[in-house]
């Protein structure tokens, strides 16, 4: 199980990476390696529309796989700046590279969005039993 230390994690197996300068901070959000492994072979990913606003816990993505369909909820409140269009054509990239090409969306977080309240790598590894 791959758990990069520099990321933050949610209990529903989402990951968050902070990008950009403090005043222009964006966060890239995806599904963890553990989460994609639980689902199995990903066949379809439904992402929010760019420009939409998500609150903490709002439905951010529906991921359909051979084993199951899963919902991923927004770990932070913010506006969707971009989504990963690659997943529409090749959703299986989420299985191959969940922390790289398999990212889901880019958010402009609201002030005080709570990145620090998410789990660090060590806490997430303990959470999933690693």
mmCIF file of C-alpha atoms in Angstrom:
data_model
loop_
_atom_site.group_PDB
_atom_site.id
_atom_site.type_symbol
_atom_site.label_atom_id
_atom_site.label_comp_id
_atom_site.label_asym_id
_atom_site.label_seq_id
_atom_site.Cartn_x
_atom_site.Cartn_y
_atom_site.Cartn_z
ATOM 1 C CA UNK A 1 0.000 0.000 0.000
ATOM 2 C CA UNK A 2 1.397 3.342 -1.092
ATOM 3 C CA UNK A 3 0.798 6.259 1.334
ATOM 4 C CA UNK A 4 2.852 9.338 0.332
ATOM 5 C CA UNK A 5 3.834 11.291 3.456
ATOM 6 C CA UNK A 6 3.405 14.772 1.942
ATOM 7 C CA UNK A 7 -0.320 14.352 1.292
ATOM 8 C CA UNK A 8 -3.307 14.699 3.610
ATOM 9 C CA UNK A 9 -6.054 12.050 3.779
ATOM 10 C CA UNK A 10 -9.774 11.744 4.512
ATOM 11 C CA UNK A 11 -11.591 8.822 6.108
ATOM 12 C CA UNK A 12 -13.332 7.955 2.816
ATOM 13 C CA UNK A 13 -9.934 7.351 1.180
ATOM 14 C CA UNK A 14 -9.461 10.690 -0.525
ATOM 15 C CA UNK A 15 -6.103 12.433 -0.701
ATOM 16 C CA UNK A 16 -5.296 16.150 -0.857
ATOM 17 C CA UNK A 17 -2.129 17.837 -2.140
ATOM 18 C CA UNK A 18 -1.619 21.562 -1.627
ATOM 19 C CA UNK A 19 -0.295 23.429 -4.666
ATOM 20 C CA UNK A 20 0.647 27.000 -5.456
ATOM 21 C CA UNK A 21 1.611 29.968 -3.342
ATOM 22 C CA UNK A 22 -0.232 30.876 -0.145
ATOM 23 C CA UNK A 23 -2.394 33.552 -1.794
ATOM 24 C CA UNK A 24 -3.186 31.359 -4.821
ATOM 25 C CA UNK A 25 -3.308 28.030 -3.012
ATOM 26 C CA UNK A 26 -5.121 25.221 -4.812
ATOM 27 C CA UNK A 27 -5.605 21.639 -3.722
ATOM 28 C CA UNK A 28 -5.495 18.583 -5.952
ATOM 29 C CA UNK A 29 -7.811 15.806 -4.777
ATOM 30 C CA UNK A 30 -7.832 12.116 -5.618
ATOM 31 C CA UNK A 31 -8.618 8.588 -4.468
ATOM 32 C CA UNK A 32 -5.926 6.802 -2.472
ATOM 33 C CA UNK A 33 -4.086 3.693 -3.572
ATOM 34 C CA UNK A 34 -5.910 1.799 -0.813
ATOM 35 C CA UNK A 35 -9.281 3.133 -2.002
ATOM 36 C CA UNK A 36 -8.731 2.187 -5.641
ATOM 37 C CA UNK A 37 -7.548 -1.269 -4.546
ATOM 38 C CA UNK A 38 -10.767 -1.797 -2.582
ATOM 39 C CA UNK A 39 -12.817 -0.951 -5.678
ATOM 40 C CA UNK A 40 -10.912 -3.059 -8.164
ATOM 41 C CA UNK A 41 -10.780 -2.264 -11.859
ATOM 42 C CA UNK A 42 -12.240 1.230 -12.374
ATOM 43 C CA UNK A 43 -14.576 1.457 -15.376
ATOM 44 C CA UNK A 44 -16.184 4.918 -15.070
ATOM 45 C CA UNK A 45 -15.622 8.138 -13.124
ATOM 46 C CA UNK A 46 -18.241 10.897 -12.795
ATOM 47 C CA UNK A 47 -16.732 14.216 -11.676
ATOM 48 C CA UNK A 48 -18.259 17.590 -10.734
ATOM 49 C CA UNK A 49 -18.536 20.423 -13.239
ATOM 50 C CA UNK A 50 -15.741 23.005 -13.198
ATOM 51 C CA UNK A 51 -16.985 26.129 -11.473
ATOM 52 C CA UNK A 52 -19.267 24.255 -9.088
ATOM 53 C CA UNK A 53 -18.951 24.805 -5.359
ATOM 54 C CA UNK A 54 -18.498 21.901 -2.964
ATOM 55 C CA UNK A 55 -18.999 21.913 0.772
ATOM 56 C CA UNK A 56 -17.211 19.533 3.102
ATOM 57 C CA UNK A 57 -18.880 16.157 2.718
ATOM 58 C CA UNK A 58 -20.633 16.982 -0.578
ATOM 59 C CA UNK A 59 -20.571 14.301 -3.250
ATOM 60 C CA UNK A 60 -17.445 14.967 -5.319
ATOM 61 C CA UNK A 61 -17.132 11.852 -7.503
ATOM 62 C CA UNK A 62 -18.864 8.599 -8.295
ATOM 63 C CA UNK A 63 -16.464 5.832 -9.208
ATOM 64 C CA UNK A 64 -17.770 2.676 -10.850
ATOM 65 C CA UNK A 65 -15.663 -0.460 -10.823
ATOM 66 C CA UNK A 66 -16.199 -4.147 -11.445
ATOM 67 C CA UNK A 67 -16.411 -4.893 -7.722
ATOM 68 C CA UNK A 68 -18.522 -1.929 -6.632
ATOM 69 C CA UNK A 69 -19.617 1.637 -7.147
ATOM 70 C CA UNK A 70 -18.329 4.126 -4.618
ATOM 71 C CA UNK A 71 -18.933 7.754 -3.794
ATOM 72 C CA UNK A 72 -16.100 10.057 -2.819
ATOM 73 C CA UNK A 73 -16.978 13.117 -0.762
ATOM 74 C CA UNK A 74 -15.240 16.494 -0.766
ATOM 75 C CA UNK A 75 -12.665 16.604 2.027
ATOM 76 C CA UNK A 76 -12.648 20.424 1.871
ATOM 77 C CA UNK A 77 -15.003 23.218 0.893
ATOM 78 C CA UNK A 78 -14.140 25.052 -2.283
ATOM 79 C CA UNK A 79 -14.783 25.791 -5.941
ATOM 80 C CA UNK A 80 -13.905 23.203 -8.578
ATOM 81 C CA UNK A 81 -11.248 24.787 -10.811
ATOM 82 C CA UNK A 82 -10.592 21.764 -13.045
ATOM 83 C CA UNK A 83 -11.331 18.065 -13.375
ATOM 84 C CA UNK A 84 -9.167 15.325 -14.824
ATOM 85 C CA UNK A 85 -10.535 14.847 -18.352
ATOM 86 C CA UNK A 86 -8.211 11.886 -18.894
ATOM 87 C CA UNK A 87 -10.464 9.806 -16.626
ATOM 88 C CA UNK A 88 -13.419 10.156 -19.029
ATOM 89 C CA UNK A 89 -11.528 8.266 -21.734
ATOM 90 C CA UNK A 90 -9.254 6.047 -19.647
ATOM 91 C CA UNK A 91 -10.717 5.628 -16.152
ATOM 92 C CA UNK A 92 -8.339 2.739 -15.467
ATOM 93 C CA UNK A 93 -5.527 5.280 -14.998
ATOM 94 C CA UNK A 94 -6.995 5.718 -11.516
ATOM 95 C CA UNK A 95 -5.842 2.162 -10.755
ATOM 96 C CA UNK A 96 -2.404 2.561 -12.335
ATOM 97 C CA UNK A 97 -1.446 5.960 -10.945
ATOM 98 C CA UNK A 98 -3.833 7.216 -8.214
ATOM 99 C CA UNK A 99 -1.404 9.876 -6.945
ATOM 100 C CA UNK A 100 -0.275 11.083 -10.379
ATOM 101 C CA UNK A 101 -2.278 10.946 -13.606
ATOM 102 C CA UNK A 102 -5.278 9.516 -11.722
ATOM 103 C CA UNK A 103 -6.095 12.703 -9.773
ATOM 104 C CA UNK A 104 -9.795 13.675 -9.742
ATOM 105 C CA UNK A 105 -10.168 17.446 -9.419
ATOM 106 C CA UNK A 106 -8.468 20.694 -8.526
ATOM 107 C CA UNK A 107 -10.176 22.887 -5.914
ATOM 108 C CA UNK A 108 -9.755 26.512 -4.881
ATOM 109 C CA UNK A 109 -10.377 26.006 -1.153
ATOM 110 C CA UNK A 110 -12.416 28.426 0.910
ATOM 111 C CA UNK A 111 -10.628 30.327 3.661
ATOM 112 C CA UNK A 112 -10.059 28.063 6.630
ATOM 113 C CA UNK A 113 -10.881 24.992 4.545
ATOM 114 C CA UNK A 114 -9.348 22.662 7.122
ATOM 115 C CA UNK A 115 -6.445 20.959 5.339
ATOM 116 C CA UNK A 116 -4.694 20.638 8.699
ATOM 117 C CA UNK A 117 -7.679 18.723 10.095
ATOM 118 C CA UNK A 118 -7.141 15.870 7.611
ATOM 119 C CA UNK A 119 -4.938 12.889 8.481
ATOM 120 C CA UNK A 120 -1.250 12.845 7.698
ATOM 121 C CA UNK A 121 0.315 9.819 6.014
ATOM 122 C CA UNK A 122 1.146 7.991 9.255
ATOM 123 C CA UNK A 123 -2.362 8.476 10.667
ATOM 124 C CA UNK A 124 -3.966 7.309 7.407
ATOM 125 C CA UNK A 125 -1.746 4.211 7.310
ATOM 126 C CA UNK A 126 -2.878 3.359 10.856
ATOM 127 C CA UNK A 127 -6.503 4.089 9.894
ATOM 128 C CA UNK A 128 -6.428 1.504 7.085
ATOM 129 C CA UNK A 129 -4.451 -0.989 9.150
ATOM 130 C CA UNK A 130 -1.086 -0.516 7.431
#
